[in-house]
Tab-separated table of C-alpha atoms and ligand atoms in Angstrom:
chain	number	residue	atom	x	y	z
A	151	MET	CA	-16.432	30.387	-11.118
A	152	ASN	CA	-12.672	30.409	-10.994
A	153	ARG	CA	-11.173	30.024	-14.471
A	154	ALA	CA	-7.762	30.087	-16.063
A	155	ILE	CA	-7.199	31.642	-19.470
A	156	ILE	CA	-4.191	30.220	-21.260
A	157	SER	CA	-2.464	30.930	-24.538
A	158	SER	CA	0.747	29.574	-25.994
A	159	ALA	CA	4.069	30.010	-24.211
A	160	THR	CA	6.772	31.890	-26.090
A	161	LYS	CA	9.551	29.890	-24.490
A	162	PHE	CA	9.003	27.289	-21.812
A	163	GLU	CA	11.866	27.006	-19.350
A	164	GLY	CA	12.493	26.670	-15.651
A	165	ASP	CA	14.675	25.210	-12.946
A	166	PHE	CA	12.887	24.595	-9.675
A	167	GLN	CA	11.719	22.170	-7.008
A	168	ILE	CA	8.238	20.671	-7.084
A	169	PRO	CA	6.399	20.534	-3.734
A	170	GLY	CA	6.360	17.267	-1.796
A	171	ASP	CA	4.797	14.086	-3.141
A	172	LYS	CA	1.127	13.781	-2.224
A	173	SER	CA	1.171	10.001	-1.609
A	174	ILE	CA	4.319	10.193	0.514
A	175	SER	CA	3.067	13.252	2.430
A	176	HIS	CA	-0.155	11.492	3.507
A	177	ARG	CA	1.820	8.485	4.686
A	178	SER	CA	4.432	10.567	6.470
A	179	ALA	CA	1.761	12.328	8.539
A	180	MET	CA	-0.114	9.117	9.391
A	181	CYS	CA	3.057	7.207	10.259
A	182	ALA	CA	4.449	10.099	12.300
A	183	ALA	CA	1.120	10.206	14.195
A	184	ILE	CA	1.160	6.530	15.199
A	185	GLY	CA	4.883	6.468	15.977
A	186	ALA	CA	5.910	7.635	19.439
A	187	GLY	CA	7.671	11.001	19.615
A	188	ARG	CA	8.227	14.149	17.598
A	189	SER	CA	8.748	14.194	13.813
A	190	LYS	CA	9.690	17.167	11.690
A	191	ILE	CA	8.510	16.719	8.101
A	192	ARG	CA	9.957	19.096	5.527
A	193	ASN	CA	8.544	19.711	2.051
A	194	TYR	CA	5.178	18.330	3.219
A	195	SER	CA	2.772	18.791	0.325
A	196	SER	CA	0.710	21.972	0.304
A	197	ALA	CA	-2.033	19.986	-1.493
A	198	ARG	CA	-5.516	20.463	-0.073
A	199	ASP	CA	-5.758	16.656	0.177
A	200	CYS	CA	-2.714	16.443	2.443
A	201	GLN	CA	-4.050	19.225	4.654
A	202	SER	CA	-7.222	17.111	5.054
A	203	THR	CA	-5.094	14.278	6.425
A	204	LEU	CA	-3.593	16.643	9.012
A	205	ASP	CA	-7.065	17.938	9.966
A	206	CYS	CA	-8.308	14.384	10.588
A	207	LEU	CA	-5.257	13.450	12.673
A	208	GLU	CA	-5.657	16.606	14.778
A	209	LEU	CA	-9.264	15.626	15.502
A	210	MET	CA	-7.898	12.408	17.019
A	211	GLY	CA	-5.618	14.258	19.415
A	212	VAL	CA	-2.397	14.419	17.395
A	213	GLY	CA	-0.548	17.706	17.952
A	214	ILE	CA	0.507	19.243	14.627
A	215	THR	CA	2.295	22.543	14.061
A	216	ARG	CA	2.230	23.763	10.477
A	217	SER	CA	4.644	26.303	9.012
A	218	SER	CA	5.680	27.081	5.449
A	219	GLU	CA	8.976	25.233	5.933
A	220	SER	CA	7.804	22.066	7.695
A	221	ILE	CA	5.179	20.413	9.851
A	222	ILE	CA	5.873	19.069	13.305
A	223	VAL	CA	3.875	16.020	14.363
A	224	GLU	CA	3.748	14.944	18.009
A	225	GLY	CA	3.312	11.198	17.535
A	226	VAL	CA	1.026	9.500	20.051
A	227	GLY	CA	2.157	5.899	19.506
A	228	LEU	CA	0.101	2.916	18.385
A	229	GLU	CA	-2.382	3.204	21.244
A	230	GLY	CA	-2.571	6.957	21.643
A	231	LEU	CA	-5.278	8.108	19.196
A	232	ARG	CA	-8.428	9.543	20.808
A	233	ALA	CA	-12.034	9.260	19.626
A	234	PRO	CA	-12.770	12.249	17.359
A	235	LEU	CA	-15.517	14.501	18.710
A	236	LYS	CA	-16.550	15.447	15.181
A	237	LEU	CA	-16.981	13.823	11.811
A	238	LEU	CA	-13.652	13.161	10.072
A	239	ASP	CA	-13.837	15.110	6.800
A	240	VAL	CA	-11.313	14.097	4.109
A	241	GLY	CA	-12.515	16.686	1.565
A	242	ASN	CA	-11.630	15.334	-1.899
A	243	SER	CA	-8.963	12.897	-0.732
A	244	GLY	CA	-9.390	9.222	-1.601
A	245	THR	CA	-6.013	8.381	-0.089
A	246	THR	CA	-7.021	9.921	3.251
A	247	ILE	CA	-10.314	8.063	3.552
A	248	ARG	CA	-8.981	4.695	2.409
A	249	LEU	CA	-5.717	4.700	4.383
A	250	LEU	CA	-7.170	6.244	7.509
A	251	SER	CA	-9.975	3.652	7.503
A	252	GLY	CA	-7.271	1.051	8.133
A	253	ILE	CA	-6.002	2.971	11.159
A	254	LEU	CA	-9.569	3.606	12.418
A	255	ALA	CA	-10.341	-0.109	12.206
A	256	GLY	CA	-7.532	-0.652	14.680
A	257	GLN	CA	-9.148	1.614	17.303
A	258	THR	CA	-11.636	0.536	19.957
A	259	PHE	CA	-13.672	3.725	19.499
A	260	THR	CA	-16.277	4.451	16.831
A	261	SER	CA	-15.632	7.106	14.223
A	262	VAL	CA	-17.401	8.426	11.161
A	263	ILE	CA	-15.382	9.439	8.114
A	264	THR	CA	-16.630	11.147	4.965
A	265	GLY	CA	-15.711	13.726	2.342
A	266	ASP	CA	-17.008	15.927	-0.463
A	267	GLU	CA	-19.509	14.966	-3.187
A	268	SER	CA	-16.857	13.280	-5.308
A	269	ILE	CA	-15.630	11.181	-2.371
A	270	GLN	CA	-19.199	10.145	-1.604
A	271	ARG	CA	-19.510	8.769	-5.149
A	272	ARG	CA	-16.293	6.711	-5.026
A	273	PRO	CA	-16.336	2.974	-4.181
A	274	MET	CA	-15.341	2.089	-0.611
A	275	LYS	CA	-16.363	-1.570	-0.666
A	276	ARG	CA	-12.761	-2.308	-1.610
A	277	VAL	CA	-11.604	-1.234	1.874
A	278	ILE	CA	-14.752	-2.271	3.761
A	279	GLU	CA	-14.286	-5.873	2.644
A	280	PRO	CA	-10.807	-6.606	4.083
A	281	LEU	CA	-11.506	-4.612	7.256
A	282	ARG	CA	-14.692	-6.619	7.866
A	283	GLN	CA	-12.786	-9.846	7.342
A	284	MET	CA	-10.440	-8.650	10.093
A	285	GLY	CA	-13.462	-8.143	12.368
A	286	ALA	CA	-14.182	-4.406	12.133
A	287	ARG	CA	-17.813	-3.278	12.093
A	288	ILE	CA	-18.455	-0.870	9.236
A	289	GLU	CA	-21.640	0.774	8.077
A	290	ALA	CA	-21.734	2.587	4.756
A	291	ARG	CA	-24.334	4.101	2.475
A	292	ASP	CA	-25.496	1.305	0.142
A	293	ASP	CA	-22.753	-0.716	1.797
A	294	ASN	CA	-20.241	0.952	-0.543
A	295	TYR	CA	-20.132	4.732	-0.119
A	296	ALA	CA	-19.064	7.299	2.475
A	297	PRO	CA	-19.941	8.253	5.156
A	298	LEU	CA	-18.306	5.196	6.733
A	299	ARG	CA	-19.047	4.444	10.374
A	300	ILE	CA	-16.194	2.334	11.711
A	301	THR	CA	-15.995	0.468	15.009
A	302	GLY	CA	-12.782	-1.436	15.295
A	303	GLY	CA	-10.451	-3.022	17.764
A	304	HIS	CA	-9.765	-6.698	18.558
A	305	LEU	CA	-9.052	-7.500	14.927
A	306	LYS	CA	-7.620	-10.751	13.636
A	307	ALA	CA	-4.855	-11.196	11.084
A	308	ILE	CA	-5.916	-12.188	7.567
A	309	GLU	CA	-4.443	-12.901	4.159
A	310	TYR	CA	-6.072	-10.671	1.607
A	311	ARG	CA	-5.945	-10.632	-2.186
A	312	PRO	CA	-7.417	-7.288	-3.364
A	313	PRO	CA	-9.692	-7.691	-6.403
A	314	VAL	CA	-8.401	-4.360	-7.824
A	315	ALA	CA	-4.799	-3.215	-8.236
A	316	SER	CA	-4.823	-0.465	-5.612
A	317	ALA	CA	-2.103	0.929	-3.376
A	318	GLN	CA	-4.845	2.483	-1.268
A	319	VAL	CA	-6.442	-0.886	-0.544
A	320	LYS	CA	-3.085	-2.560	0.125
A	321	SER	CA	-2.089	0.292	2.444
A	322	CYS	CA	-5.408	0.202	4.298
A	323	ALA	CA	-4.938	-3.487	5.106
A	324	LEU	CA	-1.281	-3.078	6.104
A	325	LEU	CA	-2.065	-0.121	8.382
A	326	ALA	CA	-4.853	-2.081	10.087
A	327	GLY	CA	-2.369	-4.947	10.453
A	328	LEU	CA	-0.175	-2.765	12.687
A	329	PHE	CA	-2.843	-3.054	15.406
A	330	ILE	CA	-3.244	-6.845	15.166
A	331	ASP	CA	-1.390	-9.480	17.157
A	332	GLY	CA	-0.112	-11.613	14.278
A	333	VAL	CA	0.962	-11.351	10.665
A	334	THR	CA	-1.343	-9.710	8.124
A	335	THR	CA	-0.582	-10.417	4.470
A	336	VAL	CA	-1.676	-8.720	1.270
A	337	ILE	CA	-1.241	-10.709	-1.926
A	338	GLU	CA	-0.666	-8.283	-4.739
A	339	THR	CA	-0.815	-9.749	-8.236
A	340	THR	CA	-0.281	-6.366	-9.936
A	341	PRO	CA	2.373	-4.279	-8.184
A	342	THR	CA	1.281	-0.817	-7.014
A	343	ARG	CA	3.187	2.062	-5.395
A	344	ASN	CA	5.001	0.841	-2.268
A	345	HIS	CA	5.363	4.086	-0.295
A	346	THR	CA	3.467	2.650	2.686
A	347	GLU	CA	5.847	-0.285	2.983
A	348	VAL	CA	8.898	2.008	2.690
A	349	MET	CA	7.532	4.487	5.242
A	350	LEU	CA	6.463	1.816	7.732
A	351	ARG	CA	10.012	0.456	7.769
A	352	GLU	CA	11.206	4.006	8.579
A	353	ILE	CA	9.201	3.947	11.840
A	354	GLY	CA	10.316	0.474	12.863
A	355	ALA	CA	7.488	-1.724	11.562
A	356	ARG	CA	8.312	-5.268	10.512
A	357	ILE	CA	7.404	-5.486	6.822
A	358	GLU	CA	8.309	-8.418	4.613
A	359	HIS	CA	7.990	-8.522	0.856
A	360	ASP	CA	8.304	-11.891	-0.830
A	361	GLY	CA	7.153	-12.081	-4.445
A	362	GLU	CA	3.461	-11.196	-4.450
A	363	ARG	CA	3.190	-11.371	-0.645
A	364	ILE	CA	3.549	-8.277	1.521
A	365	SER	CA	3.273	-8.921	5.263
A	366	VAL	CA	3.226	-6.807	8.388
A	367	THR	CA	3.663	-8.035	11.950
A	368	GLY	CA	1.415	-6.081	14.292
A	369	LYS	CA	1.633	-4.827	17.885
A	370	ILE	CA	5.260	-3.775	17.501
A	371	PRO	CA	5.871	-0.330	19.062
A	372	LEU	CA	6.600	2.262	16.386
A	373	HIS	CA	8.962	5.197	16.701
A	374	ALA	CA	8.898	8.711	15.241
A	375	LEU	CA	9.911	9.489	11.661
A	376	GLY	CA	12.340	12.062	13.051
A	377	ASP	CA	13.683	14.605	10.595
A	378	TYR	CA	12.138	13.662	7.265
A	379	THR	CA	12.106	15.391	3.868
A	380	VAL	CA	9.387	14.450	1.382
A	381	ALA	CA	10.618	13.933	-2.197
A	382	GLY	CA	9.110	16.160	-4.923
A	383	ASP	CA	5.914	14.856	-6.525
A	384	LEU	CA	6.519	13.034	-9.813
A	385	SER	CA	2.807	13.130	-10.662
A	386	SER	CA	2.925	16.946	-10.422
A	387	ALA	CA	6.280	17.105	-12.210
A	388	ALA	CA	4.658	15.186	-15.079
A	389	PHE	CA	2.717	18.284	-16.196
A	390	PHE	CA	5.917	20.332	-16.530
A	391	ILE	CA	7.799	17.478	-18.196
A	392	VAL	CA	5.132	17.040	-20.867
A	393	ALA	CA	4.816	20.833	-21.297
A	394	ALA	CA	8.574	20.968	-21.990
A	395	LEU	CA	8.508	18.005	-24.412
A	396	LEU	CA	5.667	19.549	-26.429
A	397	SER	CA	6.798	23.205	-26.485
A	398	PRO	CA	9.394	24.556	-28.942
A	399	GLU	CA	12.861	25.408	-27.577
A	400	ALA	CA	11.870	24.289	-24.099
A	401	ARG	CA	13.866	22.941	-21.177
A	402	VAL	CA	12.963	22.362	-17.545
A	403	ARG	CA	15.029	21.004	-14.677
A	404	LEU	CA	13.027	19.697	-11.726
A	405	ARG	CA	15.033	19.005	-8.595
A	406	HIS	CA	14.737	16.277	-5.975
A	407	ILE	CA	11.802	14.403	-7.519
A	408	GLY	CA	10.678	11.004	-6.244
A	409	VAL	CA	11.484	8.314	-8.831
A	410	ASN	CA	10.283	5.218	-7.017
A	411	PRO	CA	10.100	2.531	-9.764
A	412	SER	CA	6.459	1.887	-8.824
A	413	ARG	CA	5.722	5.398	-10.167
A	414	THR	CA	8.047	5.962	-13.131
A	415	ALA	CA	6.303	4.187	-16.033
A	416	LEU	CA	5.323	7.571	-17.508
A	417	LEU	CA	8.997	8.500	-17.867
A	418	ASP	CA	9.738	5.133	-19.506
A	419	VAL	CA	6.931	5.395	-22.041
A	420	LEU	CA	7.679	9.027	-22.909
A	421	ARG	CA	11.330	8.128	-23.504
A	422	GLN	CA	10.243	5.170	-25.603
A	423	ILE	CA	8.442	7.511	-28.040
A	424	GLY	CA	11.361	9.938	-28.256
A	425	GLY	CA	10.852	12.141	-25.188
A	426	ARG	CA	14.170	13.733	-24.188
A	427	ILE	CA	14.121	13.191	-20.441
A	428	ASP	CA	17.275	12.859	-18.392
A	429	ILE	CA	17.195	11.313	-14.927
A	430	ALA	CA	20.184	12.968	-13.250
A	431	SER	CA	21.953	12.330	-9.926
A	432	PRO	CA	19.849	9.368	-8.774
A	433	ARG	CA	20.081	8.843	-5.014
A	434	LEU	CA	18.162	7.358	-2.083
A	435	ALA	CA	16.499	9.490	0.622
A	436	HIS	CA	14.659	7.819	3.539
A	437	GLY	CA	14.392	4.624	1.479
A	438	GLU	CA	12.808	6.442	-1.491
A	439	PRO	CA	14.690	6.866	-4.795
A	440	VAL	CA	14.983	10.536	-5.879
A	441	ALA	CA	16.631	12.311	-8.826
A	442	ASP	CA	16.679	15.549	-10.809
A	443	LEU	CA	14.655	15.401	-14.000
A	444	ILE	CA	15.553	17.372	-17.110
A	445	ALA	CA	13.105	17.495	-20.019
A	446	GLU	CA	13.538	19.212	-23.397
A	447	SER	CA	11.503	19.824	-26.590
A	448	SER	CA	11.083	16.573	-28.460
A	449	SER	CA	9.338	15.086	-31.477
A	450	LEU	CA	7.285	12.149	-30.360
A	451	SER	CA	6.740	9.204	-32.672
A	452	GLY	CA	5.865	5.517	-32.590
A	453	ASP	CA	2.870	3.477	-31.501
A	454	LEU	CA	2.111	3.027	-27.806
A	455	GLU	CA	-0.389	0.437	-26.614
A	456	LEU	CA	-0.605	0.485	-22.827
A	457	SER	CA	-2.587	-2.178	-20.973
A	458	GLY	CA	-2.216	-4.690	-18.142
A	459	ALA	CA	0.140	-4.208	-15.223
A	460	VAL	CA	1.771	-0.971	-16.423
A	461	ILE	CA	-1.534	0.907	-16.001
A	462	ALA	CA	-1.334	0.843	-12.180
A	463	ASN	CA	2.124	2.413	-12.383
A	464	LEU	CA	0.972	5.435	-14.402
A	465	ILE	CA	-2.718	5.649	-13.513
A	466	ASP	CA	-2.533	9.269	-12.298
A	467	GLU	CA	-0.512	10.360	-15.329
A	468	ILE	CA	-2.983	9.186	-17.984
A	469	PRO	CA	-4.678	12.606	-18.361
A	470	ILE	CA	-1.360	14.310	-19.185
A	471	LEU	CA	-0.236	11.337	-21.288
A	472	ALA	CA	-3.392	11.854	-23.371
A	473	ILE	CA	-2.242	15.418	-24.095
A	474	ALA	CA	1.186	14.094	-25.168
A	475	GLY	CA	-0.702	11.536	-27.304
A	476	THR	CA	-2.277	14.310	-29.389
A	477	GLN	CA	1.246	15.244	-30.527
A	478	LEU	CA	2.424	11.706	-31.241
A	479	ALA	CA	3.203	10.726	-34.822
A	480	GLY	CA	1.718	7.312	-34.153
A	481	THR	CA	-1.130	5.812	-32.149
A	482	LEU	CA	-1.680	5.958	-28.392
A	483	THR	CA	-4.017	3.261	-27.093
A	484	ILE	CA	-4.929	2.937	-23.401
A	485	ARG	CA	-6.787	-0.198	-22.247
A	486	ASP	CA	-7.459	-1.901	-18.887
A	487	ALA	CA	-7.796	1.528	-17.278
A	488	GLY	CA	-11.439	1.261	-16.121
A	489	GLU	CA	-10.264	2.484	-12.677
A	490	LEU	CA	-10.068	5.938	-14.265
A	491	ARG	CA	-13.858	6.029	-14.242
A	492	VAL	CA	-13.915	6.015	-10.414
A	493	LYS	CA	-11.205	8.580	-9.715
A	494	GLU	CA	-11.930	12.182	-8.621
A	495	SER	CA	-14.066	12.349	-11.798
A	496	ASP	CA	-14.804	9.847	-14.561
A	497	ARG	CA	-11.443	10.611	-16.115
A	498	ILE	CA	-12.051	8.702	-19.350
A	499	ARG	CA	-15.167	10.828	-20.012
A	500	ALA	CA	-13.412	14.006	-18.914
A	501	ILE	CA	-10.387	13.359	-21.164
A	502	VAL	CA	-12.470	12.418	-24.212
A	503	ASP	CA	-15.026	15.244	-23.855
A	504	ASN	CA	-12.393	17.911	-23.298
A	505	LEU	CA	-10.161	16.680	-26.136
A	506	ARG	CA	-13.174	16.883	-28.448
A	507	ARG	CA	-13.742	20.456	-27.264
A	508	MET	CA	-10.227	21.121	-28.573
A	509	ARG	CA	-11.190	19.509	-31.911
A	510	ILE	CA	-9.215	16.319	-31.373
A	511	GLU	CA	-10.467	13.017	-32.774
A	512	VAL	CA	-10.470	10.384	-30.071
A	513	GLU	CA	-12.131	6.995	-29.712
A	514	GLU	CA	-13.575	6.111	-26.300
A	515	PHE	CA	-13.599	2.597	-24.800
A	516	ASP	CA	-15.124	1.392	-21.535
A	517	ASP	CA	-11.616	0.943	-20.184
A	518	GLY	CA	-9.605	3.539	-22.084
A	519	PHE	CA	-9.317	5.500	-25.343
A	520	ARG	CA	-7.335	5.760	-28.592
A	521	LEU	CA	-5.713	8.730	-30.300
A	522	ALA	CA	-4.331	8.313	-33.811
A	523	GLY	CA	-1.826	10.605	-35.510
A	524	LYS	CA	-0.442	13.990	-34.625
A	525	GLN	CA	-3.297	16.503	-34.387
A	526	GLN	CA	-3.573	20.265	-33.922
A	527	LEU	CA	-5.122	21.307	-30.623
A	528	HIS	CA	-7.481	24.279	-30.854
A	529	GLY	CA	-8.276	26.559	-27.927
A	530	GLY	CA	-11.625	25.770	-26.350
A	531	VAL	CA	-13.643	25.964	-23.163
A	532	ILE	CA	-12.636	23.114	-20.870
A	533	ASP	CA	-14.546	21.700	-17.916
A	534	SER	CA	-12.192	20.544	-15.160
A	535	CYS	CA	-15.068	18.409	-13.751
A	536	GLY	CA	-13.721	19.543	-10.361
A	537	ASP	CA	-10.753	17.233	-10.968
A	538	HIS	CA	-7.240	18.560	-10.323
A	539	ARG	CA	-5.444	16.405	-12.875
A	540	ILE	CA	-7.960	17.248	-15.621
A	541	ALA	CA	-7.532	20.988	-14.942
A	542	MET	CA	-3.725	20.752	-15.057
A	543	ALA	CA	-3.507	18.426	-18.079
A	544	PHE	CA	-5.718	20.720	-20.159
A	545	ALA	CA	-3.821	23.817	-19.020
A	546	VAL	CA	-0.764	22.170	-20.628
A	547	ALA	CA	-2.855	21.449	-23.750
A	548	GLY	CA	-3.699	25.169	-23.784
A	549	LEU	CA	0.018	26.026	-24.019
A	550	ILE	CA	0.383	24.345	-27.400
A	551	ALA	CA	-3.124	24.990	-28.759
A	552	GLU	CA	-3.955	27.471	-31.476
A	553	GLY	CA	-5.897	30.308	-29.812
A	554	GLU	CA	-7.000	30.769	-26.252
A	555	THR	CA	-8.060	28.014	-23.842
A	556	ILE	CA	-10.323	28.616	-20.879
A	557	ILE	CA	-10.302	26.124	-18.004
A	558	ASN	CA	-13.498	26.359	-15.990
A	559	GLY	CA	-13.077	25.153	-12.427
A	560	ALA	CA	-9.339	25.801	-12.657
A	561	ASP	CA	-8.967	26.007	-8.875
A	562	ALA	CA	-9.411	22.212	-8.653
A	563	ALA	CA	-5.617	22.137	-9.192
A	564	SER	CA	-5.113	23.063	-5.546
A	565	VAL	CA	-6.263	19.574	-4.513
A	566	SER	CA	-2.747	18.389	-5.394
A	567	LEU	CA	-0.702	21.438	-6.482
A	568	PRO	CA	-1.906	24.872	-5.335
A	569	GLU	CA	1.237	26.409	-6.873
A	570	PHE	CA	0.485	25.007	-10.365
A	571	TYR	CA	-0.527	28.164	-12.262
A	572	GLN	CA	2.186	30.255	-10.625
A	573	LEU	CA	4.845	27.708	-11.565
A	574	LEU	CA	3.514	27.433	-15.117
A	575	GLY	CA	3.594	31.225	-15.376
A	576	ARG	CA	7.181	31.275	-14.095
A	577	CYS	CA	8.140	28.896	-16.914
A	578	GLY	CA	6.877	31.454	-19.430
A	579	ALA	CA	3.263	30.438	-19.940
A	580	ASN	CA	0.702	33.145	-20.684
A	581	ILE	CA	-1.854	32.559	-17.960
A	582	LEU	CA	-4.460	34.615	-16.274
A	583	VAL	CA	-6.330	33.105	-13.340
A	584	ASP	CA	-9.310	35.303	-12.652
A	585	ASP	CA	-9.157	34.898	-8.907
A	586	VAL	CA	-7.048	38.005	-8.212
A	587	SER	CA	-5.097	36.439	-5.349
A	588	GLU	CA	-3.767	33.711	-7.646
A	589	GLU	CA	-3.227	35.897	-10.673
A	590	SER	CA	-0.064	35.153	-12.551
A	591	ASN	CA	0.627	36.652	-15.940
A	592	ALA	CA	4.250	36.089	-16.653
A	593	GLY	CA	3.721	36.342	-20.415
B	888	S3P	C1	-2.648	6.556	-4.360
B	888	S3P	C2	-2.951	5.438	-5.073
B	888	S3P	C3	-3.652	5.468	-6.362
B	888	S3P	C4	-3.616	6.841	-6.987
B	888	S3P	C5	-3.948	7.926	-6.006
B	888	S3P	C6	-2.957	7.912	-4.855
B	888	S3P	C7	-1.968	6.411	-3.058
B	888	S3P	O1	-5.007	5.092	-6.155
B	888	S3P	O2	-4.508	6.899	-8.085
B	888	S3P	O3	-3.897	9.196	-6.631
B	888	S3P	O4	-1.438	7.415	-2.539
B	888	S3P	O5	-1.961	5.291	-2.535
B	888	S3P	P1	-5.444	3.534	-6.115
B	888	S3P	O6	-4.581	2.900	-5.150
B	888	S3P	O7	-6.863	3.509	-5.705
B	888	S3P	O8	-5.246	3.063	-7.518
């Protein structure tokens, strides 16, 4: 099994760019595919998940040329996708299966989409439901799990109020709406990331946002994305930001990071408890806010109780926030985060079990957890549970722990950031990944 062995960093510092945002990369490829004409997408995420999206699009006849600098997508237009001759395999990617299901529902052909073991355990009823209301025929295991067999076409516009706060569900419905003659509306009571809406406008879709109502008018021809650069991934940057806050004499500067307000709650809450984070040179690129982020060693104090609407804004950052919570002179309480139990792993279990392996006292709730007082992390043997964000969060814990930390299943990180251990090593971390090709021991 691939493992990473980590001990404390002497000095944690770096100045670099983080690879492209995973959420934006998925959407850029899908939108470029259904727009007419050629798009060149730079800084497309190297994440395994985003490569899965490209694989699926290729199987439907979209020409894609991949190079280290960019990908070129030959968009086929709204009516140009072809029936895939094989099963569409999304690997570990929830965003691919849920968003692409919306596009597949708009096609007159039948397709079958599935993924790895983790994907086959994750709930899909949340996308099956609105697509069925639109008129798509969908078969699923136990009517909830992949593989999904989707026969679409001839859909009707609906108004849909998702029962869970989910950008994936909202995006699925909006993407299906592109293929419908009429106006499809999603009513979103808890705001979630709006990258789909921003990206759809970039290819000429008519999107309206009025309070809780987000609407798309379908059957409007879409154009290419053209020359597009994906902003750096804030959810990946979060690991380096927290590593810098928690390490002595540390400073990192991360350039051109996406700071869409639907994603930045982590920065707000870290600053609220004393995190020294500077958001420099804010600007807009392709409708997405970006900035440089500078983070420095900090003492964290105060009580943080996070629940309700803010959870959707920092859902992916909760594993690394838990690590910051161990160093907080105060109490960190997370509630209303039951969605964490149906992510790539049961993240509440994975956080609590692994923190206990590092001798941290933590209270578990059905929908969250509580950490009280600043505690010493001790090196231990961590189980990534095959979950990229668990592997990376606990690698950061290893940097400030007493003794050595071993992350079993460390290679899960490549699902969102294959460069993670190399970048951490470049910042001064003592890391050995025992797959020789990924070895990085910058200590
Ligand atoms: C994502 C939305 C979130 C997030 C996931 C990526 C997206 O999931 O957890 O990592 O790109 O739309 P939900 O929308 O299911 O909460």
